[in-house]
PDB file of C-alpha atoms in Angstrom:
ATOM      1  CA  ASP A   1     123.912  79.899 110.153  1.00 83.00           C
ATOM      2  CA  SER A   2     120.462  78.414 109.480  1.00 85.00           C
ATOM      3  CA  GLY A   3     120.776  75.420 111.599  1.00 92.00           C
ATOM      4  CA  VAL A   4     120.240  73.194 108.310  1.00 96.00           C
ATOM      5  CA  THR A   5     123.272  70.919 107.206  1.00 97.00           C
ATOM      6  CA  GLN A   6     123.826  69.539 103.922  1.00 97.00           C
ATOM      7  CA  THR A   7     126.617  66.973 102.639  1.00 97.00           C
ATOM      8  CA  PRO A   8     128.490  66.952 100.801  1.00 97.00           C
ATOM      9  CA  LYS A   9     129.051  70.755  99.877  1.00 96.00           C
ATOM     10  CA  HIS A  10     130.361  69.853  96.459  1.00 97.00           C
ATOM     11  CA  LEU A  11     130.066  66.656  94.262  1.00 97.00           C
ATOM     12  CA  ILE A  12     131.577  66.004  90.851  1.00 97.00           C
ATOM     13  CA  THR A  13     130.465  62.966  89.103  1.00 97.00           C
ATOM     14  CA  ALA A  14     130.027  61.414  85.404  1.00 97.00           C
ATOM     15  CA  THR A  15     126.997  60.980  83.544  1.00 97.00           C
ATOM     16  CA  GLY A  16     125.007  58.017  84.207  1.00 97.00           C
ATOM     17  CA  GLN A  17     126.180  57.986  87.560  1.00 97.00           C
ATOM     18  CA  ARG A  18     124.431  58.038  90.862  1.00 98.00           C
ATOM     19  CA  VAL A  19     124.763  60.211  93.760  1.00 98.00           C
ATOM     20  CA  THR A  20     122.980  60.853  97.201  1.00 98.00           C
ATOM     21  CA  LEU A  21     122.612  64.236  98.868  1.00 98.00           C
ATOM     22  CA  ARG A  22     121.863  64.231 102.468  1.00 98.00           C
ATOM     23  CA  CYS A  23     120.071  66.922 104.585  1.00 98.00           C
ATOM     24  CA  SER A  24     119.940  67.249 108.437  1.00 97.00           C
ATOM     25  CA  PRO A  25     116.869  69.604 109.472  1.00 96.00           C
ATOM     26  CA  ARG A  26     116.844  72.131 112.269  1.00 95.00           C
ATOM     27  CA  SER A  27     116.432  70.529 115.518  1.00 93.00           C
ATOM     28  CA  GLY A  28     112.780  70.222 116.074  1.00 90.00           C
ATOM     29  CA  ASP A  29     111.814  70.520 112.336  1.00 92.00           C
ATOM     30  CA  LEU A  30     109.616  67.938 111.041  1.00 92.00           C
ATOM     31  CA  SER A  31     109.376  69.008 107.580  1.00 92.00           C
ATOM     32  CA  VAL A  32     112.159  68.842 105.046  1.00 94.00           C
ATOM     33  CA  TYR A  33     111.685  70.402 101.225  1.00 94.00           C
ATOM     34  CA  TRP A  34     114.309  69.821  98.485  1.00 96.00           C
ATOM     35  CA  TYR A  35     114.766  72.425  95.830  1.00 96.00           C
ATOM     36  CA  GLN A  36     116.968  72.670  92.710  1.00 97.00           C
ATOM     37  CA  GLN A  37     118.542  75.751  91.360  1.00 97.00           C
ATOM     38  CA  SER A  38     119.861  75.786  87.989  1.00 94.00           C
ATOM     39  CA  LEU A  39     120.757  78.931  85.618  1.00 89.00           C
ATOM     40  CA  ASP A  40     117.847  77.751  83.160  1.00 88.00           C
ATOM     41  CA  GLN A  41     115.191  76.639  85.477  1.00 88.00           C
ATOM     42  CA  GLY A  42     115.821  78.777  88.592  1.00 92.00           C
ATOM     43  CA  LEU A  43     114.634  77.792  91.960  1.00 95.00           C
ATOM     44  CA  GLN A  44     112.326  74.764  91.593  1.00 94.00           C
ATOM     45  CA  PHE A  45     110.725  72.722  94.199  1.00 93.00           C
ATOM     46  CA  LEU A  46     111.412  69.095  94.078  1.00 95.00           C
ATOM     47  CA  ILE A  47     109.649  67.346  96.811  1.00 94.00           C
ATOM     48  CA  HIS A  48     108.492  67.939 100.421  1.00 92.00           C
ATOM     49  CA  TYR A  49     108.523  65.359 103.365  1.00 93.00           C
ATOM     50  CA  TYR A  50     106.574  65.904 106.544  1.00 91.00           C
ATOM     51  CA  ASN A  51     107.695  63.616 109.644  1.00 92.00           C
ATOM     52  CA  GLY A  52     108.814  60.623 107.444  1.00 93.00           C
ATOM     53  CA  GLU A  53     105.826  60.598 104.891  1.00 93.00           C
ATOM     54  CA  GLU A  54     106.060  62.226 101.304  1.00 92.00           C
ATOM     55  CA  ARG A  55     103.940  65.317 101.401  1.00 88.00           C
ATOM     56  CA  ALA A  56     103.871  66.786  98.078  1.00 88.00           C
ATOM     57  CA  LYS A  57     106.047  66.181  94.501  1.00 90.00           C
ATOM     58  CA  GLY A  58     106.796  68.999  92.231  1.00 90.00           C
ATOM     59  CA  ASN A  59     109.155  69.103  89.288  1.00 83.00           C
ATOM     60  CA  ILE A  60     111.062  65.898  90.113  1.00 92.00           C
ATOM     61  CA  LEU A  61     112.292  63.749  87.528  1.00 94.00           C
ATOM     62  CA  GLU A  62     111.696  59.844  87.973  1.00 95.00           C
ATOM     63  CA  ARG A  63     115.251  59.331  87.964  1.00 97.00           C
ATOM     64  CA  PHE A  64     115.404  61.318  91.440  1.00 97.00           C
ATOM     65  CA  SER A  65     114.000  59.848  94.622  1.00 96.00           C
ATOM     66  CA  ALA A  66     114.052  60.943  98.168  1.00 97.00           C
ATOM     67  CA  GLN A  67     113.153  59.925 101.867  1.00 97.00           C
ATOM     68  CA  GLN A  68     113.138  61.113 105.089  1.00 97.00           C
ATOM     69  CA  PHE A  69     114.280  58.799 107.941  1.00 97.00           C
ATOM     70  CA  PRO A  70     112.763  58.296 111.407  1.00 96.00           C
ATOM     71  CA  ASP A  71     115.421  60.752 112.822  1.00 95.00           C
ATOM     72  CA  LEU A  72     114.052  63.253 110.496  1.00 95.00           C
ATOM     73  CA  HIS A  73     117.343  63.573 108.233  1.00 97.00           C
ATOM     74  CA  SER A  74     116.446  63.375 104.298  1.00 98.00           C
ATOM     75  CA  GLU A  75     118.501  61.787 101.367  1.00 98.00           C
ATOM     76  CA  LEU A  76     118.060  63.015  97.812  1.00 98.00           C
ATOM     77  CA  ASN A  77     119.090  60.437  95.463  1.00 98.00           C
ATOM     78  CA  LEU A  78     119.694  61.163  91.872  1.00 98.00           C
ATOM     79  CA  SER A  79     120.401  58.322  89.272  1.00 97.00           C
ATOM     80  CA  SER A  80     121.394  58.166  85.621  1.00 97.00           C
ATOM     81  CA  LEU A  81     122.728  61.693  85.999  1.00 97.00           C
ATOM     82  CA  GLU A  82     122.722  63.788  82.835  1.00 97.00           C
ATOM     83  CA  LEU A  83     124.535  66.949  82.365  1.00 96.00           C
ATOM     84  CA  GLY A  84     121.546  68.892  82.718  1.00 95.00           C
ATOM     85  CA  ASP A  85     121.391  67.772  86.576  1.00 97.00           C
ATOM     86  CA  SER A  86     123.994  70.038  87.134  1.00 97.00           C
ATOM     87  CA  ALA A  87     122.972  72.386  89.633  1.00 97.00           C
ATOM     88  CA  LEU A  88     122.700  73.554  93.085  1.00 97.00           C
ATOM     89  CA  TYR A  89     120.428  71.371  95.316  1.00 98.00           C
ATOM     90  CA  PHE A  90     119.164  73.137  98.436  1.00 97.00           C
ATOM     91  CA  CYS A  91     117.398  71.549 101.493  1.00 97.00           C
ATOM     92  CA  ALA A  92     115.094  73.629 103.526  1.00 95.00           C
ATOM     93  CA  SER A  93     113.401  72.797 106.867  1.00 94.00           C
ATOM     94  CA  SER A  94     110.497  74.040 108.928  1.00 90.00           C
ATOM     95  CA  VAL A  95     108.683  73.322 112.208  1.00 85.00           C
ATOM     96  CA  ALA A  96     105.353  72.781 110.507  1.00 73.00           C
ATOM     97  CA  VAL A  97     103.686  72.607 107.128  1.00 68.00           C
ATOM     98  CA  ASN A  98     101.730  75.865 107.552  1.00 68.00           C
ATOM     99  CA  PRO A  99     103.833  78.966 106.903  1.00 60.00           C
ATOM    100  CA  LEU A 100     101.619  80.639 109.292  1.00 63.00           C
ATOM    101  CA  TYR A 101     103.827  79.403 111.925  1.00 63.00           C
ATOM    102  CA  ASN A 102     107.262  79.831 110.633  1.00 69.00           C
ATOM    103  CA  GLU A 103     109.299  80.080 107.268  1.00 82.00           C
ATOM    104  CA  GLN A 104     111.652  77.745 105.657  1.00 89.00           C
ATOM    105  CA  PHE A 105     115.246  77.642 106.604  1.00 92.00           C
ATOM    106  CA  PHE A 106     117.721  76.754 103.914  1.00 94.00           C
ATOM    107  CA  GLY A 107     120.755  74.706 104.140  1.00 95.00           C
ATOM    108  CA  PRO A 108     124.132  75.746 102.689  1.00 95.00           C
ATOM    109  CA  GLY A 109     123.269  73.578  99.339  1.00 96.00           C
ATOM    110  CA  THR A 110     125.136  70.654  97.492  1.00 97.00           C
ATOM    111  CA  ARG A 111     126.497  72.090  94.110  1.00 97.00           C
ATOM    112  CA  LEU A 112     126.432  69.081  91.644  1.00 98.00           C
ATOM    113  CA  THR A 113     128.579  69.033  88.786  1.00 97.00           C
ATOM    114  CA  VAL A 114     128.049  66.295  86.313  1.00 97.00           C
ATOM    115  CA  LEU A 115     130.758  65.764  83.649  1.00 96.00           C
TER     116      LEU A 115
ATOM    117  CA  ALA B   1     102.642  79.931  84.273  1.00 64.00           C
ATOM    118  CA  GLN B   2     104.961  81.954  86.477  1.00 74.00           C
ATOM    119  CA  LYS B   3     103.227  82.414  89.914  1.00 91.00           C
ATOM    120  CA  VAL B   4     106.044  84.940  90.992  1.00 96.00           C
ATOM    121  CA  THR B   5     107.503  87.777  88.455  1.00 97.00           C
ATOM    122  CA  GLN B   6     110.448  89.706  89.417  1.00 97.00           C
ATOM    123  CA  ALA B   7     110.906  92.002  86.369  1.00 93.00           C
ATOM    124  CA  GLN B   8     114.033  93.554  87.224  1.00 97.00           C
ATOM    125  CA  THR B   9     116.914  91.313  86.454  1.00 96.00           C
ATOM    126  CA  GLU B  10     119.897  93.549  87.797  1.00 97.00           C
ATOM    127  CA  ILE B  11     120.020  96.500  89.815  1.00 97.00           C
ATOM    128  CA  SER B  12     123.236  98.554  90.463  1.00 97.00           C
ATOM    129  CA  VAL B  13     123.519 101.581  92.958  1.00 96.00           C
ATOM    130  CA  VAL B  14     126.227 103.272  94.781  1.00 97.00           C
ATOM    131  CA  GLU B  15     126.271 102.987  98.635  1.00 97.00           C
ATOM    132  CA  LYS B  16     123.746 104.803 100.807  1.00 97.00           C
ATOM    133  CA  GLU B  17     121.304 104.929  97.843  1.00 97.00           C
ATOM    134  CA  ASP B  18     117.963 103.202  98.462  1.00 97.00           C
ATOM    135  CA  VAL B  19     116.980  99.936  96.194  1.00 97.00           C
ATOM    136  CA  THR B  20     113.423  98.890  95.893  1.00 97.00           C
ATOM    137  CA  LEU B  21     112.909  95.409  94.485  1.00 97.00           C
ATOM    138  CA  ASP B  22     109.430  94.739  92.463  1.00 97.00           C
ATOM    139  CA  CYS B  23     107.538  91.636  93.035  1.00 97.00           C
ATOM    140  CA  VAL B  24     104.624  90.765  91.390  1.00 97.00           C
ATOM    141  CA  TYR B  25     102.458  87.436  92.388  1.00 96.00           C
ATOM    142  CA  GLU B  26      99.652  85.445  90.932  1.00 95.00           C
ATOM    143  CA  THR B  27      97.504  83.187  93.061  1.00 92.00           C
ATOM    144  CA  ARG B  28      93.570  82.238  93.208  1.00 89.00           C
ATOM    145  CA  ASP B  29      93.871  81.189  96.958  1.00 86.00           C
ATOM    146  CA  THR B  30      92.656  83.777  99.384  1.00 85.00           C
ATOM    147  CA  THR B  31      95.247  82.555 102.089  1.00 85.00           C
ATOM    148  CA  TYR B  32      99.013  82.799 101.102  1.00 89.00           C
ATOM    149  CA  TYR B  33     102.433  84.038 102.321  1.00 89.00           C
ATOM    150  CA  LEU B  34     104.880  85.795 100.617  1.00 92.00           C
ATOM    151  CA  PHE B  35     108.555  85.915 101.358  1.00 92.00           C
ATOM    152  CA  TRP B  36     111.750  87.711 100.499  1.00 94.00           C
ATOM    153  CA  TYR B  37     115.171  85.689 100.473  1.00 95.00           C
ATOM    154  CA  LYS B  38     118.712  86.704  99.856  1.00 96.00           C
ATOM    155  CA  GLN B  39     121.247  84.722  98.006  1.00 96.00           C
ATOM    156  CA  PRO B  40     124.893  86.392  98.723  1.00 94.00           C
ATOM    157  CA  PRO B  41     127.961  85.321  96.417  1.00 92.00           C
ATOM    158  CA  SER B  42     128.607  82.473  99.076  1.00 90.00           C
ATOM    159  CA  GLY B  43     125.288  80.762  97.870  1.00 91.00           C
ATOM    160  CA  GLU B  44     123.189  79.958 100.886  1.00 92.00           C
ATOM    161  CA  LEU B  45     119.477  81.174 100.916  1.00 94.00           C
ATOM    162  CA  VAL B  46     118.858  83.585 103.766  1.00 93.00           C
ATOM    163  CA  PHE B  47     115.384  84.468 104.879  1.00 90.00           C
ATOM    164  CA  LEU B  48     114.537  87.983 105.254  1.00 91.00           C
ATOM    165  CA  ILE B  49     110.878  88.652 105.547  1.00 88.00           C
ATOM    166  CA  ARG B  50     107.364  86.933 105.737  1.00 87.00           C
ATOM    167  CA  ARG B  51     103.944  88.552 105.090  1.00 88.00           C
ATOM    168  CA  ASN B  52     100.723  86.933 105.452  1.00 87.00           C
ATOM    169  CA  SER B  53      97.842  87.608 102.744  1.00 87.00           C
ATOM    170  CA  PHE B  54      95.586  88.658 105.423  1.00 83.00           C
ATOM    171  CA  ASP B  55      97.684  91.416 106.847  1.00 78.00           C
ATOM    172  CA  GLU B  56      98.512  94.137 104.565  1.00 73.00           C
ATOM    173  CA  GLN B  57     100.372  96.350 107.129  1.00 72.00           C
ATOM    174  CA  ASN B  58     103.675  97.604 105.848  1.00 72.00           C
ATOM    175  CA  GLU B  59     106.443  97.486 108.310  1.00 74.00           C
ATOM    176  CA  ILE B  60     109.980  98.401 108.559  1.00 74.00           C
ATOM    177  CA  SER B  61     112.696  96.089 109.927  1.00 78.00           C
ATOM    178  CA  GLY B  62     116.077  97.913 110.340  1.00 88.00           C
ATOM    179  CA  ARG B  63     116.947  98.960 106.704  1.00 92.00           C
ATOM    180  CA  TYR B  64     114.417  96.789 105.277  1.00 92.00           C
ATOM    181  CA  SER B  65     110.736  97.738 104.525  1.00 91.00           C
ATOM    182  CA  TRP B  66     108.189  96.063 102.436  1.00 90.00           C
ATOM    183  CA  ASN B  67     104.960  97.337 100.761  1.00 91.00           C
ATOM    184  CA  PHE B  68     102.437  94.536 100.141  1.00 91.00           C
ATOM    185  CA  GLN B  69      99.619  95.377  98.175  1.00 91.00           C
ATOM    186  CA  LYS B  70      96.724  92.867  97.539  1.00 90.00           C
ATOM    187  CA  SER B  71      94.881  94.923  94.909  1.00 91.00           C
ATOM    188  CA  THR B  72      97.753  95.042  92.602  1.00 94.00           C
ATOM    189  CA  SER B  73      99.298  91.894  93.914  1.00 94.00           C
ATOM    190  CA  SER B  74     102.482  93.252  94.666  1.00 95.00           C
ATOM    191  CA  PHE B  75     104.798  92.821  97.383  1.00 94.00           C
ATOM    192  CA  ASN B  76     107.835  95.215  96.931  1.00 95.00           C
ATOM    193  CA  PHE B  77     111.147  95.287  99.020  1.00 94.00           C
ATOM    194  CA  THR B  78     113.131  98.365  99.926  1.00 95.00           C
ATOM    195  CA  ILE B  79     116.617  98.404 101.071  1.00 95.00           C
ATOM    196  CA  THR B  80     117.257 102.027 102.716  1.00 95.00           C
ATOM    197  CA  ALA B  81     120.851 103.406 102.711  1.00 96.00           C
ATOM    198  CA  SER B  82     122.234 100.251 101.005  1.00 96.00           C
ATOM    199  CA  GLN B  83     125.705  98.979 101.811  1.00 96.00           C
ATOM    200  CA  VAL B  84     128.075  96.824  99.760  1.00 96.00           C
ATOM    201  CA  VAL B  85     127.097  93.765 102.037  1.00 95.00           C
ATOM    202  CA  ASP B  86     123.635  94.051 100.420  1.00 96.00           C
ATOM    203  CA  SER B  87     125.132  92.752  96.842  1.00 97.00           C
ATOM    204  CA  ALA B  88     123.292  89.752  96.593  1.00 97.00           C
ATOM    205  CA  VAL B  89     120.484  88.005  94.622  1.00 97.00           C
ATOM    206  CA  TYR B  90     117.085  88.717  96.004  1.00 98.00           C
ATOM    207  CA  PHE B  91     114.194  86.332  95.554  1.00 97.00           C
ATOM    208  CA  CYS B  92     110.485  86.921  96.183  1.00 97.00           C
ATOM    209  CA  ALA B  93     108.429  83.866  96.877  1.00 95.00           C
ATOM    210  CA  LEU B  94     105.049  82.679  97.412  1.00 93.00           C
ATOM    211  CA  SER B  95     103.388  79.768  99.436  1.00 89.00           C
ATOM    212  CA  GLU B  96      99.745  78.989  98.618  1.00 85.00           C
ATOM    213  CA  VAL B  97      97.499  77.351 101.366  1.00 75.00           C
ATOM    214  CA  ASN B  98      95.207  75.800  98.744  1.00 69.00           C
ATOM    215  CA  SER B  99      98.007  73.604  97.121  1.00 63.00           C
ATOM    216  CA  ASN B 100      98.338  71.869 100.443  1.00 66.00           C
ATOM    217  CA  ASP B 101     102.228  71.460 100.501  1.00 67.00           C
ATOM    218  CA  TYR B 102     102.978  74.954 101.078  1.00 74.00           C
ATOM    219  CA  LYS B 103     105.851  74.879  98.767  1.00 83.00           C
ATOM    220  CA  LEU B 104     107.651  77.920  97.767  1.00 88.00           C
ATOM    221  CA  SER B 105     107.295  79.230  94.426  1.00 92.00           C
ATOM    222  CA  PHE B 106     110.384  81.574  93.667  1.00 95.00           C
ATOM    223  CA  GLY B 107     110.511  84.262  91.110  1.00 96.00           C
ATOM    224  CA  ALA B 108     113.773  84.692  89.033  1.00 96.00           C
ATOM    225  CA  GLY B 109     115.733  86.845  91.472  1.00 97.00           C
ATOM    226  CA  THR B 110     117.043  90.332  91.342  1.00 97.00           C
ATOM    227  CA  THR B 111     120.891  90.614  91.367  1.00 97.00           C
ATOM    228  CA  VAL B 112     121.685  93.791  93.417  1.00 98.00           C
ATOM    229  CA  THR B 113     125.016  95.291  93.206  1.00 97.00           C
ATOM    230  CA  VAL B 114     125.951  97.920  95.614  1.00 97.00           C
ATOM    231  CA  ARG B 115     129.236 100.022  94.699  1.00 96.00           C
ATOM    232  CA  ALA B 116     131.209 101.710  97.145  1.00 94.00           C
TER     233      ALA B 116
END
């Protein structure tokens, strides 16, 4: 158990809908990263938050957004869902930004299926 | 451009055989970090090892060992005396300092199947 929690574990929805994925980092971790794992794209970085502020964006669609709250939990919002958004979404957390001090620990993931 | 290349898509071995996973990376940074993660059939990503670019010392940790060579930009990972529980997808990942976000760039993964 990495100490990172993600809810829900599974999510099935229809095209055009909006969903929210939730992540609670390990106790004391300030950094939260979101990654998407799909069959065609592999594991791709989406976005990074550090202590409530957006730090970096990766290959994140405009239909997707995220935020990190004062209690450090994070939410990834996916809207106007398309079939291609079906994937496993991971959240990872770390104490600091620089991996010199620690690695990223991953949550169990949320499997999103868009029908 | 792909920053991390794992040329081996699948490897199948018999229990107790050694397994070596290849990883080649590409970066212009002088300071960077390399990782190996394991994804068992249950789906979670499990951290295995981390290496800093300024430390090329190769180490052994239990049945795991790694060979980091900056001259060839390679970071290979070996499982000694493989066990069925080692069956998983293994990902090599790179984190670059100059990108200032320290995101992980993953390779495509190598599926390891250990047969009893």
